mmCIF file of C-alpha atoms in Angstrom:
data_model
loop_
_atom_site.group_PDB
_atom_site.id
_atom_site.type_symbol
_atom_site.label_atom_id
_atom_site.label_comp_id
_atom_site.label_asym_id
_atom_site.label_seq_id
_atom_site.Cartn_x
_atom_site.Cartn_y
_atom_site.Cartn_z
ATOM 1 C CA UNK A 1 -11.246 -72.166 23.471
ATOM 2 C CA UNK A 2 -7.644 -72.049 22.090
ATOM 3 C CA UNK A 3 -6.149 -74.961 23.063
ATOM 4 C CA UNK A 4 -6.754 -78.545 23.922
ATOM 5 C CA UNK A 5 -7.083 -77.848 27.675
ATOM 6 C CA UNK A 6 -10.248 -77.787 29.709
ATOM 7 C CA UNK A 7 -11.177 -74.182 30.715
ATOM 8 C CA UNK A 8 -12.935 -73.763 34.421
ATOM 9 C CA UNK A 9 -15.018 -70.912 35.545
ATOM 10 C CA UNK A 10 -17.008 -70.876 38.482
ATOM 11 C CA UNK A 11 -19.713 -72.695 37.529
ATOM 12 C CA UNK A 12 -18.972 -73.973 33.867
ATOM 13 C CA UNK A 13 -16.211 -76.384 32.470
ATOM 14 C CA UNK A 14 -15.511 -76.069 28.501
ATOM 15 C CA UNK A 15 -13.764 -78.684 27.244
ATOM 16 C CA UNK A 16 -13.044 -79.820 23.536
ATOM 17 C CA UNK A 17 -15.900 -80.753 20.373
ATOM 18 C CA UNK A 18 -15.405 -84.455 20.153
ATOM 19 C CA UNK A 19 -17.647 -86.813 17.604
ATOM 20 C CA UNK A 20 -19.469 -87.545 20.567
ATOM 21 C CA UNK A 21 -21.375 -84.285 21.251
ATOM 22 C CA UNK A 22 -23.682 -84.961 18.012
ATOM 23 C CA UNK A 23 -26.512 -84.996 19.861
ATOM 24 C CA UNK A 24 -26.061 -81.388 21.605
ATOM 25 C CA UNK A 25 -24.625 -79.859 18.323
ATOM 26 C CA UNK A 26 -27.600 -80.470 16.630
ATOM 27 C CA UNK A 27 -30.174 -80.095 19.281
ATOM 28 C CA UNK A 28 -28.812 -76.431 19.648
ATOM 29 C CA UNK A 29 -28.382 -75.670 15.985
ATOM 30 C CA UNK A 30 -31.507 -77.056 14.695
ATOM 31 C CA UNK A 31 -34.493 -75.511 17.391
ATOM 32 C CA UNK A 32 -35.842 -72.663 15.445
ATOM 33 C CA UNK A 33 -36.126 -70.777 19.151
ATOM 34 C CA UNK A 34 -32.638 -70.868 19.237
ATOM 35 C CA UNK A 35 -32.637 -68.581 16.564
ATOM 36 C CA UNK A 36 -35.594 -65.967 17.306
ATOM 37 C CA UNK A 37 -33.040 -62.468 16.050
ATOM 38 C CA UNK A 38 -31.681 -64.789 12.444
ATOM 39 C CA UNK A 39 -34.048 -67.510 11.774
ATOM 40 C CA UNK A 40 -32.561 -67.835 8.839
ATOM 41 C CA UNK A 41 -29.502 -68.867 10.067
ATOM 42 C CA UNK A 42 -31.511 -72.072 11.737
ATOM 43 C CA UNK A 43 -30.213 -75.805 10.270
ATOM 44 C CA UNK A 44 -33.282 -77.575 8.443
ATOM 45 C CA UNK A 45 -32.521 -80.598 9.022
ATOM 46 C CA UNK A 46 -29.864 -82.774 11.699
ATOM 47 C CA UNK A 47 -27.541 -83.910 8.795
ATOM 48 C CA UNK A 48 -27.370 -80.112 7.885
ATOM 49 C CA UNK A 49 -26.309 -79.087 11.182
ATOM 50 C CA UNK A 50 -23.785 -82.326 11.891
ATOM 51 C CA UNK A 51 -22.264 -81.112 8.728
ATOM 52 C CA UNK A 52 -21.441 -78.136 10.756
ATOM 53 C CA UNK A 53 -19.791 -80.033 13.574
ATOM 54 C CA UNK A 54 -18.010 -81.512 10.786
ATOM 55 C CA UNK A 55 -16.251 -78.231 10.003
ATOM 56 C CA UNK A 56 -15.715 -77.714 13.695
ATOM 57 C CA UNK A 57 -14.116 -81.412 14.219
ATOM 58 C CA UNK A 58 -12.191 -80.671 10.910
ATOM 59 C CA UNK A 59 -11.019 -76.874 12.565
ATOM 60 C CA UNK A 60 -9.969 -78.953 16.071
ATOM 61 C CA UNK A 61 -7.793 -81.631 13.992
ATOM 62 C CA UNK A 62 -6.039 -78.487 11.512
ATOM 63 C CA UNK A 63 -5.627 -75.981 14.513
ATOM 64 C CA UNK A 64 -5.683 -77.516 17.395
ATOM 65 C CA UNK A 65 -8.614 -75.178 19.002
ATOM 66 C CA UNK A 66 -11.989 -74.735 18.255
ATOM 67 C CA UNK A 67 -15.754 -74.933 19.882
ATOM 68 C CA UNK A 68 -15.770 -76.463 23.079
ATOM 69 C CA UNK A 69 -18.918 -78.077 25.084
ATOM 70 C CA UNK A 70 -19.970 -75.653 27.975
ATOM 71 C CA UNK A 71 -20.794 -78.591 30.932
ATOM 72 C CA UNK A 72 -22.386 -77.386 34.194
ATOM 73 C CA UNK A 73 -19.526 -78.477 36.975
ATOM 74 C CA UNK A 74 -21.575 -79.331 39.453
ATOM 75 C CA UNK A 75 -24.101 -82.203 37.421
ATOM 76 C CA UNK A 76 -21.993 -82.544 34.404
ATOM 77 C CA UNK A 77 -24.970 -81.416 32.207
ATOM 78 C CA UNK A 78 -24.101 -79.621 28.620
ATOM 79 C CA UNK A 79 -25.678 -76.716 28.440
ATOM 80 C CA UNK A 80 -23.812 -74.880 24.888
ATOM 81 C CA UNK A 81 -20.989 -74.237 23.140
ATOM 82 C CA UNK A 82 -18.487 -71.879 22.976
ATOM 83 C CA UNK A 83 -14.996 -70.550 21.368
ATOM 84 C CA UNK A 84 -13.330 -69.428 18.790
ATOM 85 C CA UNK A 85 -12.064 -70.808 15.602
ATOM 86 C CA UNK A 86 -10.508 -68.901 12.552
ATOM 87 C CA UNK A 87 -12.179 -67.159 10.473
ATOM 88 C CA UNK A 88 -12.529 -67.870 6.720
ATOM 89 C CA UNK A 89 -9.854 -65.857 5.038
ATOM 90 C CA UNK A 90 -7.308 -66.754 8.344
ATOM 91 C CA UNK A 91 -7.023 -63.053 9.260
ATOM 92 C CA UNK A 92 -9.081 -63.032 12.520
ATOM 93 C CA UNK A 93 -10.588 -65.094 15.257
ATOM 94 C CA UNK A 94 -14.523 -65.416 15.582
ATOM 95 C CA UNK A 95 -15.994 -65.854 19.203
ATOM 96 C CA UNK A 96 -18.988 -67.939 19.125
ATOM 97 C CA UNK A 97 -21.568 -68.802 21.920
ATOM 98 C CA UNK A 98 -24.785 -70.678 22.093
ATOM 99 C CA UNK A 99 -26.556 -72.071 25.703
ATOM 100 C CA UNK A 100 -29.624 -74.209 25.565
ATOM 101 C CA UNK A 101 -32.740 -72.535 26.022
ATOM 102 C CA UNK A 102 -33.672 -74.056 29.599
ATOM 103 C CA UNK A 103 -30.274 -72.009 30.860
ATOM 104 C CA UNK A 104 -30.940 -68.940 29.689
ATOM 105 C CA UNK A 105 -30.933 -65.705 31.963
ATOM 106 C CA UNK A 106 -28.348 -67.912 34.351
ATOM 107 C CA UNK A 107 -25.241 -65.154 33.192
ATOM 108 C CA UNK A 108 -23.588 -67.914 31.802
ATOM 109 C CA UNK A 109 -22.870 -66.471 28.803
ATOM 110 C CA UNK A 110 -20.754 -63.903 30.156
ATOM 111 C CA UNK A 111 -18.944 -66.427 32.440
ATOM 112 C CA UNK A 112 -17.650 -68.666 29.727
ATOM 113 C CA UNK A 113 -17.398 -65.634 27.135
ATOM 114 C CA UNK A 114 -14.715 -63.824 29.913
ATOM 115 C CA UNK A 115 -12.786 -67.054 29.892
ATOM 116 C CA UNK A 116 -12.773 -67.833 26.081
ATOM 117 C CA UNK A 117 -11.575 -63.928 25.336
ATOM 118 C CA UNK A 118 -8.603 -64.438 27.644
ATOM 119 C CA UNK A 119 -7.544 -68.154 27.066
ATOM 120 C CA UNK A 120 -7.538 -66.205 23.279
ATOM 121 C CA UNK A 121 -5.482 -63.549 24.135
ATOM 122 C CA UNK A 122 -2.958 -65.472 26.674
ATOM 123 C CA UNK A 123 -2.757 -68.526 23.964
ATOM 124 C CA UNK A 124 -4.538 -68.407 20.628
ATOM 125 C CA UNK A 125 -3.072 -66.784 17.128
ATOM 126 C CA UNK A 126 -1.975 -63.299 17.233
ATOM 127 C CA UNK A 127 -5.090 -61.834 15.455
ATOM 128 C CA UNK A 128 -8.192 -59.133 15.809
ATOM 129 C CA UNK A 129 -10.639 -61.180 18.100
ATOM 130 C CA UNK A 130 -14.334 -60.263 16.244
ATOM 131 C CA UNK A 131 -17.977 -61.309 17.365
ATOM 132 C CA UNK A 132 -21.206 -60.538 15.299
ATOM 133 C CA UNK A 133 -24.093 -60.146 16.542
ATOM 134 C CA UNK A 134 -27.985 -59.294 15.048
ATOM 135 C CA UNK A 135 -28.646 -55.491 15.839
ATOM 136 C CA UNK A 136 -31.561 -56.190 17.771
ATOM 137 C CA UNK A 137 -29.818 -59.273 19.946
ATOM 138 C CA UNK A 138 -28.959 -56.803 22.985
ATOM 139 C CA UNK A 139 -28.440 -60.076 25.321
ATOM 140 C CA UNK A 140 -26.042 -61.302 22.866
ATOM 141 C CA UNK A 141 -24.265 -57.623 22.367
ATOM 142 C CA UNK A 142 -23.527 -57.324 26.387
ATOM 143 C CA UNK A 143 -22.276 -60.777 26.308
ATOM 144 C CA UNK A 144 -19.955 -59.636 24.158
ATOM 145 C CA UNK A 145 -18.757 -56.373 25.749
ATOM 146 C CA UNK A 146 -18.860 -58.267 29.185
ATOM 147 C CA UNK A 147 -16.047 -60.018 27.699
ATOM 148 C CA UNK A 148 -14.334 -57.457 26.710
ATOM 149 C CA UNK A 149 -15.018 -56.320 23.181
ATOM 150 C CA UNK A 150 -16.122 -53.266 21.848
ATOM 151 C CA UNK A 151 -18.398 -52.352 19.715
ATOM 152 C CA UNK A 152 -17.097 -50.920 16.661
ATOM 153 C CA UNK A 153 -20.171 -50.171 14.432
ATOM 154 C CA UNK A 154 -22.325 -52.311 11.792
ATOM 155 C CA UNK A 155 -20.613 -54.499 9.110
ATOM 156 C CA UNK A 156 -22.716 -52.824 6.037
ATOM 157 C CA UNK A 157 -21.720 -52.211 3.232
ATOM 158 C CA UNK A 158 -18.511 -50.826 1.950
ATOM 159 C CA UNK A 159 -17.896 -50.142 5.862
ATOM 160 C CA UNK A 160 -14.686 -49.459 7.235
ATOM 161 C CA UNK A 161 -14.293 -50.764 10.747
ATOM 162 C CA UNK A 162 -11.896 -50.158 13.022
ATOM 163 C CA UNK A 163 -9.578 -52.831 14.163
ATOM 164 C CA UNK A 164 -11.717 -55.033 11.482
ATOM 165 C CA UNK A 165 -10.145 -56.369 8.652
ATOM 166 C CA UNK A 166 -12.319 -55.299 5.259
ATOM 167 C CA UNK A 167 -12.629 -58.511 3.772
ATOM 168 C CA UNK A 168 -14.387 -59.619 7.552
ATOM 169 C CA UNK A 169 -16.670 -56.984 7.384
ATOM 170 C CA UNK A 170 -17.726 -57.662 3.718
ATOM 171 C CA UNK A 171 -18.330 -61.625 4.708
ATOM 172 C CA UNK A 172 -20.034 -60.900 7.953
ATOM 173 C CA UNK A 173 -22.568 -58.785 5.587
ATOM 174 C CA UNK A 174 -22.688 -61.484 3.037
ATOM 175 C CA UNK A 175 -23.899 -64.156 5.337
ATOM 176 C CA UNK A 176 -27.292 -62.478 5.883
ATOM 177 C CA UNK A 177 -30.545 -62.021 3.751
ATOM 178 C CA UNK A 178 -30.298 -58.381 1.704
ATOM 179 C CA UNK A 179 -33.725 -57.194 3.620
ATOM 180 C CA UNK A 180 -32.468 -57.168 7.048
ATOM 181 C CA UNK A 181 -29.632 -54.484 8.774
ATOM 182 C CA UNK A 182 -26.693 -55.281 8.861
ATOM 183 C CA UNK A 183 -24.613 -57.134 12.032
ATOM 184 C CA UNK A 184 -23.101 -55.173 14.509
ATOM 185 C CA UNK A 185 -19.354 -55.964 15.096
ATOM 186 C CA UNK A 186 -17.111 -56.542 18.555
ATOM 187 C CA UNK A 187 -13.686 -56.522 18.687
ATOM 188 C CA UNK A 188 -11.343 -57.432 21.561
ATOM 189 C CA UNK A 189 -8.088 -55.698 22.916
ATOM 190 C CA UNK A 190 -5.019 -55.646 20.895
ATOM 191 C CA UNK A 191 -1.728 -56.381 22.143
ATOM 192 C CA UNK A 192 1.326 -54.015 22.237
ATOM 193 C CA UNK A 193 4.316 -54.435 23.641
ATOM 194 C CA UNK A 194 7.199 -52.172 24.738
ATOM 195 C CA UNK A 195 10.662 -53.154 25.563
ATOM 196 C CA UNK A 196 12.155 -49.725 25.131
ATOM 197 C CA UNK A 197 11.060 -46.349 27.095
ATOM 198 C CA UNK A 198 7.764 -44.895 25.443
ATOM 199 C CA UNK A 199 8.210 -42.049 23.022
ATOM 200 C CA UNK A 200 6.141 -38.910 24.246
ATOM 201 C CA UNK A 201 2.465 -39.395 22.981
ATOM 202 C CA UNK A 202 2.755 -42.904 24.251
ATOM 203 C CA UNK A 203 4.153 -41.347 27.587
ATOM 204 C CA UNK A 204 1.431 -38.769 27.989
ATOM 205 C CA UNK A 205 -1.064 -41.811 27.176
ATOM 206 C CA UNK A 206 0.238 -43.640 30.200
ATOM 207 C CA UNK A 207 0.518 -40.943 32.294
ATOM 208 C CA UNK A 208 -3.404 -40.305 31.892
ATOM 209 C CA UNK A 209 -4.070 -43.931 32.538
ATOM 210 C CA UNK A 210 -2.054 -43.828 35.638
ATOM 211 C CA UNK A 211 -3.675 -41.143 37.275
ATOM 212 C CA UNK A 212 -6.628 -41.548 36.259
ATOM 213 C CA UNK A 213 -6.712 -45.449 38.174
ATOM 214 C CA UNK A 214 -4.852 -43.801 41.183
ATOM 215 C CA UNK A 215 -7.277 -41.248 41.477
ATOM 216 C CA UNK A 216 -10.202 -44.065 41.774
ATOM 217 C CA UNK A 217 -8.194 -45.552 44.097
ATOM 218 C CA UNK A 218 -6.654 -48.377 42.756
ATOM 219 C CA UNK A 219 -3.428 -49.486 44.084
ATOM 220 C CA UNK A 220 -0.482 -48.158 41.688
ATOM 221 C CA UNK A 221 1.509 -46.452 44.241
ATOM 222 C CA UNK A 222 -0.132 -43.419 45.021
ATOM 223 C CA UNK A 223 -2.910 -42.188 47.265
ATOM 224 C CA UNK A 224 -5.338 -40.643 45.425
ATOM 225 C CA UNK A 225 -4.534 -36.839 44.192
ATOM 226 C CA UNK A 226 -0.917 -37.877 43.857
ATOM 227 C CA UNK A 227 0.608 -34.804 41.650
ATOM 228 C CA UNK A 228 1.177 -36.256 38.413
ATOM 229 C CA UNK A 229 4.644 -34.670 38.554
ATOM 230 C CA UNK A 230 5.295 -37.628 41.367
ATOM 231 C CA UNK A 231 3.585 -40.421 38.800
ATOM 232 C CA UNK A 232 6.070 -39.204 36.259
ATOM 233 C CA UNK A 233 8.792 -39.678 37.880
ATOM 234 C CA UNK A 234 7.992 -43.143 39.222
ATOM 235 C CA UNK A 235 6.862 -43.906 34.998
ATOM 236 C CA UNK A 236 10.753 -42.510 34.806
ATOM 237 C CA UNK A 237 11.804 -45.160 36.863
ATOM 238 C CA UNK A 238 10.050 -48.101 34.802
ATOM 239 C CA UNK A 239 11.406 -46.693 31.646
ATOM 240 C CA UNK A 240 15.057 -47.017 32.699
ATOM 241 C CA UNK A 241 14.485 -50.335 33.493
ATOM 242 C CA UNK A 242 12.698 -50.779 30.136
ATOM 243 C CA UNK A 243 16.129 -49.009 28.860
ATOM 244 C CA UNK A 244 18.573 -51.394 30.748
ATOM 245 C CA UNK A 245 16.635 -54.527 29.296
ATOM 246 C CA UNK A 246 15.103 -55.705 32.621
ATOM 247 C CA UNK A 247 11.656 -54.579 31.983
ATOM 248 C CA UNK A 248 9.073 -54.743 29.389
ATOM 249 C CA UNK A 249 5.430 -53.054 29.281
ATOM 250 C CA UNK A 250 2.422 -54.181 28.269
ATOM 251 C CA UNK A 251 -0.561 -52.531 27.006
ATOM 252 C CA UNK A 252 -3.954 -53.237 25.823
ATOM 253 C CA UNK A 253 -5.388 -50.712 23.610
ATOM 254 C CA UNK A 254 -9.559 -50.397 22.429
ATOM 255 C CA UNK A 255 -10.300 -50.999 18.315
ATOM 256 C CA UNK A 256 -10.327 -47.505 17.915
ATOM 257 C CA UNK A 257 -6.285 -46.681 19.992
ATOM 258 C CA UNK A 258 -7.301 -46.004 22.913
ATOM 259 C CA UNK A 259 -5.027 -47.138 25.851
ATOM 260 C CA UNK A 260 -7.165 -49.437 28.184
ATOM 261 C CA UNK A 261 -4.512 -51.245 30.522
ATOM 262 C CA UNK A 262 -1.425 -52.120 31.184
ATOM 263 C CA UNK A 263 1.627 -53.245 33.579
ATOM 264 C CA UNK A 264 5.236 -54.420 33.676
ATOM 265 C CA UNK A 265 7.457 -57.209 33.787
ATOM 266 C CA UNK A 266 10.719 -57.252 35.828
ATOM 267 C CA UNK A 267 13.018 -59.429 35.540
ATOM 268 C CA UNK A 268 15.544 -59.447 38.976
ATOM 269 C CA UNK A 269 19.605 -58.677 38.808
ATOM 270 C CA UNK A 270 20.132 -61.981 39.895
ATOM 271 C CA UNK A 271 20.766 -64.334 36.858
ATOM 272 C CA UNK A 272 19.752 -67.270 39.029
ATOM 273 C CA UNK A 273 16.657 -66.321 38.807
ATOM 274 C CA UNK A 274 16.152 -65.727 34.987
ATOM 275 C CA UNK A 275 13.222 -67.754 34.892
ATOM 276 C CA UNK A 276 11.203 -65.632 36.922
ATOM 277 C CA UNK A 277 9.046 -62.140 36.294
ATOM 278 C CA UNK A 278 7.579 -59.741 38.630
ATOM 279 C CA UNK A 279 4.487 -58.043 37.847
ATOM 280 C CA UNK A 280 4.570 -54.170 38.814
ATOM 281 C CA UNK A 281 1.511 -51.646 38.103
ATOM 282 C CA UNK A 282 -1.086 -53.642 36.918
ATOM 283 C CA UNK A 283 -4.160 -51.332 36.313
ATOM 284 C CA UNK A 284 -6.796 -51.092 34.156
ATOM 285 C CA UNK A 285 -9.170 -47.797 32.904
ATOM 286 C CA UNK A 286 -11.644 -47.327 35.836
ATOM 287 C CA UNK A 287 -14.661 -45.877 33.504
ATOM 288 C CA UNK A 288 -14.535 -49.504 32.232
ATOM 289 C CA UNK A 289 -14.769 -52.046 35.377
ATOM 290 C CA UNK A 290 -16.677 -54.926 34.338
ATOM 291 C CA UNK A 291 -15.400 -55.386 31.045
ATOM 292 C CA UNK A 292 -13.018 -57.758 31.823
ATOM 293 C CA UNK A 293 -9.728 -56.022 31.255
ATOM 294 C CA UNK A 294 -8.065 -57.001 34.073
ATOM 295 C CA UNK A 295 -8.102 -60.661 33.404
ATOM 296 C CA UNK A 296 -7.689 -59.648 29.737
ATOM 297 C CA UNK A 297 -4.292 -57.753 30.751
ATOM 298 C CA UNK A 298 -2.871 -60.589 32.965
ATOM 299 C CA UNK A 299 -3.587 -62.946 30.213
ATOM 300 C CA UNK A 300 -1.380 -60.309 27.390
ATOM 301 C CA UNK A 301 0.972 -60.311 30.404
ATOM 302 C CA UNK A 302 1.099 -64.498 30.592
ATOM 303 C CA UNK A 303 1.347 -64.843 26.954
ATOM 304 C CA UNK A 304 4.543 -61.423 26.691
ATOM 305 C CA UNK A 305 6.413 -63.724 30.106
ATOM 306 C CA UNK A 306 5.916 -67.092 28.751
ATOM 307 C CA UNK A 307 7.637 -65.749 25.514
ATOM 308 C CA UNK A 308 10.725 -64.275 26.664
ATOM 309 C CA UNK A 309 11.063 -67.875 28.297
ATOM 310 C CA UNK A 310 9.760 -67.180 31.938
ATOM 311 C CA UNK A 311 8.703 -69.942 34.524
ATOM 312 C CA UNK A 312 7.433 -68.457 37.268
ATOM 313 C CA UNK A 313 5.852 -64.831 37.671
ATOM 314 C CA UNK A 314 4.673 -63.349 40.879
ATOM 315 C CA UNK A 315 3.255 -60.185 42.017
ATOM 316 C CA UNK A 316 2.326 -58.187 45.240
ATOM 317 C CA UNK A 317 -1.029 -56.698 46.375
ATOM 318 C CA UNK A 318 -2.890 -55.330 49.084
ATOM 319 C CA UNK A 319 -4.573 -57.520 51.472
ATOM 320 C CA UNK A 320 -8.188 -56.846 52.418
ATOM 321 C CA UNK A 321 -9.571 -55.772 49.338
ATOM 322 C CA UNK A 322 -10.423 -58.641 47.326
ATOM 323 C CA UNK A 323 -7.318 -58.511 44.729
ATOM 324 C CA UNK A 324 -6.321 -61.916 45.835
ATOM 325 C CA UNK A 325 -9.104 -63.574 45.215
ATOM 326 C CA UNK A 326 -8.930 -62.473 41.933
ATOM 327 C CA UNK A 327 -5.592 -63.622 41.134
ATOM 328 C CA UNK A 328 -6.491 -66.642 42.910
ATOM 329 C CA UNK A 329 -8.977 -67.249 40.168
ATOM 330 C CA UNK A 330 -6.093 -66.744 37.652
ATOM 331 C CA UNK A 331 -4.355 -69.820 38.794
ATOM 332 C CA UNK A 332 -1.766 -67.642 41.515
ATOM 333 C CA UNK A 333 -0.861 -68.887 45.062
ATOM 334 C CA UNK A 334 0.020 -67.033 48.252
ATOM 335 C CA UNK A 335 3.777 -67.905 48.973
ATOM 336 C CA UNK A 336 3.936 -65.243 51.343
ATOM 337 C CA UNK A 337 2.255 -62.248 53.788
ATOM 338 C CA UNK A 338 3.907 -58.821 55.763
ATOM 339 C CA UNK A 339 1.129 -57.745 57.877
ATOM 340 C CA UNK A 340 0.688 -54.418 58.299
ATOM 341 C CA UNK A 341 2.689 -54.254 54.974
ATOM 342 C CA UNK A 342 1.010 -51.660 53.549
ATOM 343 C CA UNK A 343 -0.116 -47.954 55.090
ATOM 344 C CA UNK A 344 -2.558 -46.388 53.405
ATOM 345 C CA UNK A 345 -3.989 -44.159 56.123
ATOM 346 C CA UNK A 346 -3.280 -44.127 59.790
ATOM 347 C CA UNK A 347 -4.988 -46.897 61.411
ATOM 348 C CA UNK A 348 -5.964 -48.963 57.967
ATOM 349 C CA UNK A 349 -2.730 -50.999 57.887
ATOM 350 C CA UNK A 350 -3.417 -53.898 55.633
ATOM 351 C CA UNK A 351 -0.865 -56.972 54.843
ATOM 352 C CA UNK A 352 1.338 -56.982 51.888
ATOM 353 C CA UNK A 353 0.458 -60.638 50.203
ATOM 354 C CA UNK A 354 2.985 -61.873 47.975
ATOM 355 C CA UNK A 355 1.426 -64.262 44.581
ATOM 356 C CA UNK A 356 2.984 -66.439 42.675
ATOM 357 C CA UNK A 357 2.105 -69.495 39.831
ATOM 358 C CA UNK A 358 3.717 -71.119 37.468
ATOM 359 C CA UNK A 359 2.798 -70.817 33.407
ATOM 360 C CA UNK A 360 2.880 -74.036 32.510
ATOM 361 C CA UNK A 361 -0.096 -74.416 34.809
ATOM 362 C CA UNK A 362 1.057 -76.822 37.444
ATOM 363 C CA UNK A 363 0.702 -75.619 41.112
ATOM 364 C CA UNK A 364 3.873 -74.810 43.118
ATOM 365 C CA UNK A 365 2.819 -76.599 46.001
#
């Protein structure tokens, strides 16, 4: 986790390391069946592996993020630890994970992984977001990519990895015996941001995106099959708002450049209402559902509104389908409904739902 806040998923809390979790550090750190992929990597002893904690307290107290202690919500049990702290040389963030034994095979990995990734990407230090992982650890490896990440190759020798700084790669190599292959690397979204209209391989980039998620169906403005002469001249639109100052884009690209979501902020005429943002084609790459990028992107698109000083940022989707729910999840509220909003097809009306929250993470009601 990235900050000193409790993160919630459906079934998990994560909340901050504190002197107090001894016992769980260690019990996780020292059971050689914790470690079946890097036994190497096992503590011999408890005062080796409190020493560890140690590092983590002494991360917490410098940073002000660090491991957390996954807790089941409903019985208050810990069951691991998860988070992400800096790495060594400062020039990336390391996403760690490690569940008890007895919760294994629960998905629970994934769950808290999802969360971690984004609180990271709405919150933490601006850097490349790495996990490692043993070659063999596939369990560990989908965890990862679940989350978002992608898997960029193996940190061997004299490797060049993309979106990896070298001096990571090197270190990740460095930690393991000489006899056994090297880890296999993960890296999360980057960030970009655009403020002024994109320049034409950028365009064409978006473009693709667009009509590729409007031809899945996803709900960008368009039913699916739109020409994407009609797409380009809605992207028009945007980018004269991005020219006039009252919009700004937001894209997540792969390790390797490839564009993998995005959307807009708006900000209104009305100086009044400075402190609020409206959200406008959100969409994410279709091939990759499931890999989190949708909660990735609203988290790039928290951290971009919360920056140029926002309060309040609200959005519109389509009733019926489920997209509430999800931004439900993400901390928005409905503040207001149209039914029959939205026409899609003659006699599939659904309601338009207006969303709103606020960013410092108090409710509006």
């Amino acid at each position: 986790m990235t900050t000193a806040r409790t993160l919630l998923t459906d079934r998990l809390r994560l909340r901050p390391l504190t002197p107090d979790d001894r016992d769980v550090w260690v019990r996780l750190h020292t059971d050689p069946e914790q470690y079946p992929f890097a036994p190497w990597a096992v503590a011999s002893t408890a005062d080796e592996a409190a020493e560890k904690l140690d590092l983590a307290l002494a991360h917490w107290a410098e940073h002000g993020f660090g491991y957390g202690v996954v807790e089941d919500r409903g019985s208050g049990e810990a069951v691991g630890v998860a988070g992400v702290i800096h790495g060594r040389e400062g020039r990336h963030l390391n996403l760690y994970y490690r569940f008890d034994r007895p919760h294994h095979g629960r998905g629970l990995g994934p769950e808290v992984a999802r969360a971690v990734v984004a609180d990271a990407l709405e919150h933490g230090p601006a850097l490349p977001l790495v996990a490692t992982a043993r070659p063999d650890h596939l369990a560990s490896t989908r965890t990862a990519e679940r989350a978002g990440l992608t898997h960029v190759g193996a940190a061997d020798e004299g490797a060049h990895l993309p979106g990896v700084p070298p001096e990571v790669v090197a270190r990740a190599r460095a930690a393991d015996p000489a006899d056994v292959p090297a880890p296999v690397v993960l890296v999360a979204p980057s960030v970009h941001v655009h403020r002024s209209p994109f320049d034409p391989g950028v365009r064409a980039e978006v473009l693709d995106l667009w009509c590729a998620v409007n031809d899945a169906g996803g709900a960008v403005g368009f039913l699916p099959g739109a020409a994407r002469g009609r797409v380009a001249e809605a992207l028009a639109a945007h980018e004269d708002s991005m020219a006039d100052g009252r919009a700004v884009a937001v894209l997540l690209r792969d390790p390797v450049g490839t564009l993998v979501a995005l959307g807009w902020w708006v900000e209104g005429p009305n100086p009044l209402l400075a402190h609020r943002r409206t959200a406008y084609r959100v969409m994410s790459h279709p091939e990759r559902r499931g890999r989190n990028l949708g909660r990735l992107l609203m988290a790039a698109l928290h951290r971009v509104a919360r920056a140029d000083g926002a309060e309040v940022v609200e959005l519109g989707v389509r009733g019926g389908t489920g997209v509430d729910a999800f931004y439900a999840g993400l901390g928005y509220e409905e503040v207001g409904r149209l039914p029959g909003g939205i026409r899609v097809a003659p006699g599939d009306d659904r309601d338009d739902v207006w969303m709103a929250r606020r960013l410092d993470g108090r409710r509006l009601s």
